[in-house]
PDB file of C-alpha atoms and ligand atoms in Angstrom:
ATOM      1  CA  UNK A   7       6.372  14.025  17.540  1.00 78.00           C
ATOM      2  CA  UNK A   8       9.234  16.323  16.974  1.00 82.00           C
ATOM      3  CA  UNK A   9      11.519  14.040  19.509  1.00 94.00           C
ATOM      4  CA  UNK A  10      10.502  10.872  18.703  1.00 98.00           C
ATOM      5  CA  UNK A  11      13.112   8.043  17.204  1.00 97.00           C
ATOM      6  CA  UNK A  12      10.929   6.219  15.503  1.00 98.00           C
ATOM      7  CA  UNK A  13       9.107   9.149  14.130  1.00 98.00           C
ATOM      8  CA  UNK A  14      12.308  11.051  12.758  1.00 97.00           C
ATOM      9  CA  UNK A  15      12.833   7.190  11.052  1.00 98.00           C
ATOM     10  CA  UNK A  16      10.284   7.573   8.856  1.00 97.00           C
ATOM     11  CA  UNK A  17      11.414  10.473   6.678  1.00 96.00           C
ATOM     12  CA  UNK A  18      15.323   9.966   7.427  1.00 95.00           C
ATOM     13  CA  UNK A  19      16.059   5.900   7.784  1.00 94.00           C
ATOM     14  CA  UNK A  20      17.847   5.238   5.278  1.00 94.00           C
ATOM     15  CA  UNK A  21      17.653   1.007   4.569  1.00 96.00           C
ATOM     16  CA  UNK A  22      14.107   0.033   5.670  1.00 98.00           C
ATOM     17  CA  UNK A  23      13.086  -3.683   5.181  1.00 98.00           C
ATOM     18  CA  UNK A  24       9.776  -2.754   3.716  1.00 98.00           C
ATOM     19  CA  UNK A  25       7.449   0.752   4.271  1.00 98.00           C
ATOM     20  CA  UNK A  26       3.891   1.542   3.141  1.00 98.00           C
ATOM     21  CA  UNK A  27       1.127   3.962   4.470  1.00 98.00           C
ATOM     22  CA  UNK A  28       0.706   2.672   7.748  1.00 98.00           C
ATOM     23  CA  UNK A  29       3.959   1.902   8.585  1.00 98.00           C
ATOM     24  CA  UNK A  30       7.635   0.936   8.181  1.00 98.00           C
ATOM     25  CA  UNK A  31      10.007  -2.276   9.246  1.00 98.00           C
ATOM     26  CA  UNK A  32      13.937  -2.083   9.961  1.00 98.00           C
ATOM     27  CA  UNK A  33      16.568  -3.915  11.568  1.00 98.00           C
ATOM     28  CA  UNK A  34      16.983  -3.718  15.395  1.00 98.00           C
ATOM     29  CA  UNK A  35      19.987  -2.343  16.003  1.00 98.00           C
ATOM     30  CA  UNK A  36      20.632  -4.724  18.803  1.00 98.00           C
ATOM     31  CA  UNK A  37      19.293  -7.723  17.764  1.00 98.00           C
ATOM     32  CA  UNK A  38      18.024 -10.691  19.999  1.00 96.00           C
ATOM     33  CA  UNK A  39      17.461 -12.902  17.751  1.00 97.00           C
ATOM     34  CA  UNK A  40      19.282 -13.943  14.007  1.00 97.00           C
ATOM     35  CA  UNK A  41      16.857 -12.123  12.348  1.00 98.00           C
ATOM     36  CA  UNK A  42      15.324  -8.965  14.870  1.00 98.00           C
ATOM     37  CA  UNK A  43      12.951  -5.995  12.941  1.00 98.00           C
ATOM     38  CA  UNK A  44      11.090  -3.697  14.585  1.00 98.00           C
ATOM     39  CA  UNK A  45       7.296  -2.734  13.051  1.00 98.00           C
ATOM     40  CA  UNK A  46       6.655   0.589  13.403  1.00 98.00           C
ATOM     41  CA  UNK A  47       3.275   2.322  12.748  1.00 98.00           C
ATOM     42  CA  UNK A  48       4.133   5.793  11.328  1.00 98.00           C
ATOM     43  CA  UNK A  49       1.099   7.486  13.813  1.00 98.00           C
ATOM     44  CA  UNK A  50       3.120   8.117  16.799  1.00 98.00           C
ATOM     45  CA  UNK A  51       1.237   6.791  19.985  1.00 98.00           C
ATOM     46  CA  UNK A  52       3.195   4.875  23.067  1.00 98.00           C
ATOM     47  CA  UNK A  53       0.500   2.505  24.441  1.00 98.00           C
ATOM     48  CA  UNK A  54      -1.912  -0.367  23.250  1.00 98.00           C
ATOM     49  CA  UNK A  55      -4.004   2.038  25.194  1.00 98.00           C
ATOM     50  CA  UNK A  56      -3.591   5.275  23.887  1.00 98.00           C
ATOM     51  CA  UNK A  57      -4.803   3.898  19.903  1.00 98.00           C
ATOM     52  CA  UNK A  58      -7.782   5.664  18.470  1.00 97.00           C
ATOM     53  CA  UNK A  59     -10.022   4.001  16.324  1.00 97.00           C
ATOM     54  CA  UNK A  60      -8.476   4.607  13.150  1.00 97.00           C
ATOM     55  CA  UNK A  61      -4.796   3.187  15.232  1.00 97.00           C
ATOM     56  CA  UNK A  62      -7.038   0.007  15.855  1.00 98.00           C
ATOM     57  CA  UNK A  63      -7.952  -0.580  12.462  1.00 98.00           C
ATOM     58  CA  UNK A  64      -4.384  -0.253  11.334  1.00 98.00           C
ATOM     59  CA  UNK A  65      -2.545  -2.234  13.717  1.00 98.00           C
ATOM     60  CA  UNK A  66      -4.816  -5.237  12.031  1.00 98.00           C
ATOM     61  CA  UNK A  67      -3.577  -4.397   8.654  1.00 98.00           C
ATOM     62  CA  UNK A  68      -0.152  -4.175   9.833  1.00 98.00           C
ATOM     63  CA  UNK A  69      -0.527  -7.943  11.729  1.00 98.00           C
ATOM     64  CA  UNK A  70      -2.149  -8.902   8.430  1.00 98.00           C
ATOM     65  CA  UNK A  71       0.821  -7.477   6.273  1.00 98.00           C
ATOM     66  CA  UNK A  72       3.417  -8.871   8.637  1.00 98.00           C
ATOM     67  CA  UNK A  73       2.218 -12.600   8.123  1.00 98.00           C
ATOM     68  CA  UNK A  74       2.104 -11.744   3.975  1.00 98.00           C
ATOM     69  CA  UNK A  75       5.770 -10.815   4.422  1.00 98.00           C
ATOM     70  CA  UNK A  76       7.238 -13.185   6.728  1.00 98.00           C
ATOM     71  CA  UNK A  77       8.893 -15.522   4.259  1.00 97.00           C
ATOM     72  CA  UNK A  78       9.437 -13.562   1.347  1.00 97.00           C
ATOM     73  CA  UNK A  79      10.613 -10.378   2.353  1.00 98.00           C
ATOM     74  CA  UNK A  80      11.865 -11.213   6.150  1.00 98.00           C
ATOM     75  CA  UNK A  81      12.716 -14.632   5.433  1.00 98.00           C
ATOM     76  CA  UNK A  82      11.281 -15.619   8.534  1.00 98.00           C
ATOM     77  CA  UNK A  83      10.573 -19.614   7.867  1.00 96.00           C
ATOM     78  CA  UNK A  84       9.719 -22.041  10.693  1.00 95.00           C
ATOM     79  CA  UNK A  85       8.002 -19.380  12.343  1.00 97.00           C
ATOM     80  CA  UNK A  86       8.738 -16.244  14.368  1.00 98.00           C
ATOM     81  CA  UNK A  87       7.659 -14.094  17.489  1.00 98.00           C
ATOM     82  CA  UNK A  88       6.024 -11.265  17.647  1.00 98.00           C
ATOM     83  CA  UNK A  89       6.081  -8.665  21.114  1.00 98.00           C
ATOM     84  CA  UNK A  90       5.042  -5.446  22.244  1.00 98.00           C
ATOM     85  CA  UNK A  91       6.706  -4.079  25.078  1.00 98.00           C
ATOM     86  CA  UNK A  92       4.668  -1.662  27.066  1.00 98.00           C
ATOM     87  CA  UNK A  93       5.660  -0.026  30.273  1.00 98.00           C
ATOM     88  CA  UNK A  94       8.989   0.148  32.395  1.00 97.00           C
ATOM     89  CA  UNK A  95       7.884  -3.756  34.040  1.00 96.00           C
ATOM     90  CA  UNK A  96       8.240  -5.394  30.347  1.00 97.00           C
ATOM     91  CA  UNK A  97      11.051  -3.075  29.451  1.00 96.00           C
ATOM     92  CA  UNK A  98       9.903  -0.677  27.000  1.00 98.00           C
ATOM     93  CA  UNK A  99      12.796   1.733  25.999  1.00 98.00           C
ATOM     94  CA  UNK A 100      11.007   3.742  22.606  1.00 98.00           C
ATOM     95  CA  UNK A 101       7.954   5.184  23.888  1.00 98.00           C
ATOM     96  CA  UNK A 102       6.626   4.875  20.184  1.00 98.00           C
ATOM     97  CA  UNK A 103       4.843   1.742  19.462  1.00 98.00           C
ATOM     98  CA  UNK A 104       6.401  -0.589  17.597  1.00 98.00           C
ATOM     99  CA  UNK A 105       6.385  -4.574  17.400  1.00 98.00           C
ATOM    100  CA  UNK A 106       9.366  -6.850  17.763  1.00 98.00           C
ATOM    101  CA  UNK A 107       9.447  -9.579  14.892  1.00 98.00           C
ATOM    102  CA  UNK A 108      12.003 -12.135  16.365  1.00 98.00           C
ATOM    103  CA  UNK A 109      13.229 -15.244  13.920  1.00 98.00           C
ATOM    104  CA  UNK A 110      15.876 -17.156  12.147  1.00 97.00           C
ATOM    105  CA  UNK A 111      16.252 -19.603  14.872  1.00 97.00           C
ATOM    106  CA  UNK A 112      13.824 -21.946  17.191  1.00 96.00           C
ATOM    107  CA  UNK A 113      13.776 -19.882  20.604  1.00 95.00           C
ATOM    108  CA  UNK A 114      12.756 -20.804  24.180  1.00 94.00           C
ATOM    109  CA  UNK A 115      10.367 -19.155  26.118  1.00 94.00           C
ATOM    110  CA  UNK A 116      11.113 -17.693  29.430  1.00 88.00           C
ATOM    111  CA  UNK A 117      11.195 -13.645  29.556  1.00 80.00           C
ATOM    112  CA  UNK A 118      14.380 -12.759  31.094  1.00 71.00           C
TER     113      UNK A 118
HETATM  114  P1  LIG B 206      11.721  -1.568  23.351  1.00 79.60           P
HETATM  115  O1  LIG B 206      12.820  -1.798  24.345  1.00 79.60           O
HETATM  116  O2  LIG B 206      10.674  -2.629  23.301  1.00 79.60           O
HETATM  117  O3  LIG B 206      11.154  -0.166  23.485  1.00 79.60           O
HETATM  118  O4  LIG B 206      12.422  -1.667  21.933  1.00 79.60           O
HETATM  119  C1  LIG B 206      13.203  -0.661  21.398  1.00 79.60           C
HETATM  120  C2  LIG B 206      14.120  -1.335  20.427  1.00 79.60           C
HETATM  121  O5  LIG B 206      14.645  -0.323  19.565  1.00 79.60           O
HETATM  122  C3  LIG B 206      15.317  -2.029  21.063  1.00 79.60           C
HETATM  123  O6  LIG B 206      15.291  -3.414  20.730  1.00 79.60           O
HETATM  124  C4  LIG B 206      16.518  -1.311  20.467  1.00 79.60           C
HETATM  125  O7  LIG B 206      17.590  -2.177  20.203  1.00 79.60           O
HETATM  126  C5  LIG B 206      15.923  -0.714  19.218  1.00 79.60           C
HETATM  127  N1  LIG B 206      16.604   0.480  18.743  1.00 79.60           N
HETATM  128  C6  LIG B 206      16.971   1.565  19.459  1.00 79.60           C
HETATM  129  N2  LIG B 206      17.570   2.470  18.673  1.00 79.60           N
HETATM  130  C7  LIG B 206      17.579   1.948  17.422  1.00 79.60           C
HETATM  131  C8  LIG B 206      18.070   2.388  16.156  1.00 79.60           C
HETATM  132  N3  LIG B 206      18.685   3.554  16.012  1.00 79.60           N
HETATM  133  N4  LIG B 206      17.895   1.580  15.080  1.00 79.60           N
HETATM  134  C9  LIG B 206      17.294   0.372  15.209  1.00 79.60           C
HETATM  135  N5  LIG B 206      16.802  -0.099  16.375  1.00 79.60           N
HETATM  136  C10 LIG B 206      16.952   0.671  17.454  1.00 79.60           C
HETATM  137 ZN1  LIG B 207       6.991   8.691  17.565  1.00 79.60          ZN
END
């Protein structure tokens, strides 16, 4: 998608965390957390909803790679959070999927 953030990230972001095939992680630029990437699938689709069979398949390999990772190459230890925000009512501003990986601190649990 011609428009697209996260799509124009994959060919011109310049200090990603880690990239392969299926998809690429940076920094949120406005991080919640101490440490705050963003997963982003490089096939450009907005909703859980929208994913086509090969999407599906993908998504699993990118939860898979995202828990070989953690430590190493996020140094996420003691554990971290993952979300998807979809929709205006869970405040999705990107409407490219991508998945929040929120660490480097124990955290509470109450959506503001
Ligand atoms: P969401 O609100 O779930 O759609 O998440 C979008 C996220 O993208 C927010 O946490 C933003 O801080 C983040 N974001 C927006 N623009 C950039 C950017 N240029 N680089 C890194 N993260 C960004
Ligand atoms: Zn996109």
């Amino acid at each position: 998608m011609e428009d697209c953030l996260f799509c124009k990230f994959i060919k011109e972001h310049n200090s990603k965390v880690y990239e392969d095939n299926l998809f690429y992680i940076i920094k949120d630029i406005n991080p919640q957390a101490p440490l705050h990437y963003l997963a982003i699938p490089k096939n450009h689709f907005k909703y859980l909803s929208q994913m086509q069979s090969e999407d599906i398949e993908n998504l699993g390999k990118i939860f898979a790679k995202i828990s070989e990772i953690a430590e190493n190459i996020l140094q996420l230890t003691g554990g971290y959070r993952l979300v998807i925000n979809q929709g205006d009512n869970a405040g999705q501003t990107v409407p490219h999927l991508h998945i929040h990986i929120l660490g480097g601190k124990e955290m509470g649990w109450t959506p503001a």
